[in-house]
Coordinates of C-alpha atoms in Angstrom, one line a residue:
X1 CA -16.9 4.6 8.1
X2 CA -14.5 5.0 5.1
X3 CA -11.7 5.9 7.4
X4 CA -12.1 2.6 9.3
X5 CA -12.3 0.6 6.1
X6 CA -9.1 2.3 4.8
X7 CA -7.3 1.4 8.0
X8 CA -8.5 -2.2 7.8
X9 CA -7.5 -2.6 4.1
X10 CA -4.1 -0.8 4.8
X11 CA -3.5 -3.4 7.5
X12 CA -4.1 -6.2 5.0
X13 CA -1.8 -4.5 2.5
X14 CA 0.9 -4.4 5.1
X15 CA 0.3 -8.1 6.2
X16 CA 0.3 -9.1 2.5
X17 CA 3.7 -7.4 2.0
X18 CA 5.1 -9.3 5.0
X19 CA 3.7 -12.7 3.8
X20 CA 4.8 -12.2 0.3
X21 CA 8.3 -11.0 1.4
X22 CA 8.7 -14.6 2.7
X23 CA 6.9 -16.4 -0.1
X24 CA 7.3 -14.5 -3.4
X25 CA 10.8 -13.9 -4.9
X26 CA 9.6 -10.8 -6.8
X27 CA 8.4 -9.0 -3.7
X28 CA 11.5 -10.1 -1.7
X29 CA 13.7 -8.7 -4.5
X30 CA 11.9 -5.4 -4.6
X31 CA 12.0 -5.0 -0.9
X32 CA 15.6 -6.0 -0.6
X33 CA 16.6 -3.3 -3.1
X34 CA 15.1 -0.6 -0.8
X35 CA 17.6 1.0 1.6
X36 CA 17.2 0.0 5.3
X37 CA 15.4 2.8 7.3
X38 CA 13.3 3.9 4.3
X39 CA 9.7 4.4 5.4
X40 CA 6.7 4.6 3.1
X41 CA 3.6 6.3 4.5
X42 CA 0.1 6.2 3.1
X43 CA -2.0 9.1 4.4
X44 CA -5.7 8.9 3.8
X45 CA -6.5 12.6 3.9
X46 CA -4.9 16.1 3.9
X47 CA -5.4 17.2 7.5
X48 CA -2.5 17.0 9.9
X49 CA -4.3 14.4 12.0
X50 CA -5.3 12.2 9.1
X51 CA -5.1 8.4 9.4
X52 CA -2.0 6.8 8.0
X53 CA 0.0 3.6 7.8
X54 CA 3.8 3.8 7.9
X55 CA 5.8 0.8 6.7
X56 CA 9.5 0.8 7.3
X57 CA 12.2 -1.3 5.6
X58 CA 14.5 -2.9 8.1
X59 CA 17.3 -5.4 7.8
X60 CA 14.8 -8.1 8.8
X61 CA 12.1 -7.0 6.3
X62 CA 9.2 -4.7 7.0
X63 CA 7.7 -3.3 10.2
X64 CA 4.9 -0.9 11.0
X65 CA 5.7 2.5 12.6
X66 CA 3.4 4.6 14.7
X67 CA 4.7 8.0 13.6
X68 CA 5.8 10.0 10.5
X69 CA 9.3 11.3 10.5
X70 CA 11.0 13.9 8.4
X71 CA 12.5 12.3 5.3
X72 CA 9.9 9.6 5.0
X73 CA 8.3 8.9 1.6
X74 CA 4.7 10.1 2.1
X75 CA 1.9 9.5 -0.3
X76 CA -1.0 11.8 0.8
X77 CA -4.3 11.3 -0.8
X78 CA -6.2 14.6 -1.4
X79 CA -9.4 13.2 0.1
X80 CA -10.6 10.2 2.0
X81 CA -12.9 9.2 -1.0
X82 CA -9.8 9.0 -3.3
X83 CA -7.9 6.9 -0.8
X84 CA -10.9 4.7 -0.3
X85 CA -11.0 3.9 -4.1
X86 CA -7.4 2.9 -4.2
X87 CA -7.3 1.0 -0.9
X88 CA -10.4 -1.1 -1.7
X89 CA -9.2 -1.9 -5.3
X90 CA -11.7 0.3 -7.2
X91 CA -8.8 2.2 -8.7
X92 CA -5.1 1.3 -9.2
X93 CA -2.3 3.3 -7.6
X94 CA -0.8 4.1 -11.0
X95 CA -4.1 5.4 -12.3
X96 CA -4.5 7.4 -9.1
X97 CA -1.1 9.0 -9.7
X98 CA -1.9 9.8 -13.3
X99 CA -5.1 11.5 -12.2
X100 CA -3.3 13.5 -9.5
X101 CA -5.3 12.0 -6.7
X102 CA -2.4 12.2 -4.2
X103 CA 0.7 14.2 -3.5
X104 CA 4.1 12.6 -3.1
X105 CA 6.7 13.8 -0.7
X106 CA 10.0 12.0 -1.2
X107 CA 12.2 10.0 -3.6
X108 CA 10.1 9.0 -6.7
X109 CA 12.6 6.3 -7.6
X110 CA 12.0 4.4 -4.3
X111 CA 8.3 5.1 -4.6
X112 CA 8.3 3.2 -8.0
X113 CA 9.6 0.1 -6.2
X114 CA 7.0 0.5 -3.6
X115 CA 4.3 0.8 -6.3
X116 CA 5.5 -2.5 -7.9
X117 CA 5.3 -4.2 -4.5
X118 CA 1.7 -2.8 -4.0
X119 CA 0.7 -4.1 -7.4
X120 CA 2.1 -7.6 -6.6
X121 CA 0.3 -7.6 -3.2
X122 CA -3.0 -6.4 -4.9
X123 CA -2.7 -9.3 -7.3
X124 CA -2.7 -11.7 -4.3
X125 CA -5.4 -9.9 -2.3
X126 CA -8.0 -9.1 -5.0
X127 CA -9.8 -11.4 -7.5
X128 CA -8.3 -11.7 -11.0
X129 CA -11.4 -9.8 -12.4
X130 CA -10.8 -6.9 -10.0
X131 CA -7.1 -6.9 -10.8
X132 CA -7.6 -6.8 -14.5
X133 CA -9.5 -3.5 -14.0
X134 CA -6.9 -1.8 -11.8
X135 CA -3.5 -3.2 -13.0
X136 CA -1.8 -2.7 -16.3
X137 CA -0.7 -6.4 -16.3
X138 CA -2.0 -8.9 -13.8
X139 CA 1.0 -10.7 -12.3
X140 CA 0.8 -14.5 -11.6
X141 CA 0.1 -15.4 -8.0
X142 CA 2.9 -17.3 -6.3
X143 CA 0.5 -18.4 -3.4
X144 CA -3.2 -18.6 -3.2
X145 CA -5.2 -15.5 -2.2
X146 CA -6.4 -17.0 1.1
X147 CA -2.8 -17.8 2.2
X148 CA -2.0 -14.1 1.7
X149 CA -4.9 -13.0 3.9

C-alpha cells in the first residue's frame, strides 16, 4: 500500500514541477540552471527492483523517464517507510538528508537545486500548516494549491 501511495505522490510531485515551471519564476529559474540531460531519480527502497520516478531536464522543461541510466542523480531511500514520510509531507527532504534516511549517488550541487525545486512544489501541494513543519521557510505560493494539483 505504501508503495502505491509513494508512486501517486511522486506523480503529483512531477506534475507540480511541470505546472510550476510554467507559472512560477523561481521554479523556472532553478530548472533552467540545470544542464539539459540531467536526470533526477527518487527510488523508494534499496532493492534493485524498487519503485522509482525519474525526472529528466530537457530543453523544453521536464519529462518523465522509464529507466535509470548510469550517471543519473539517484536519491535512494533506505526503506519504503522513510520514503513514505518524505513523499507524503510528514518529513522534509532536508531533514531526511540530515538524518541519513537516503543515499545520494551523483552531483550534490545539482541535487541542491533539485531540493529547492521540491521545496517550492511542496509549498504549493501541502497546506501551510504542514509546510511549516517540514520546511525551514515556507515560500509564498505563486498560484493556488488546487491549480497546482
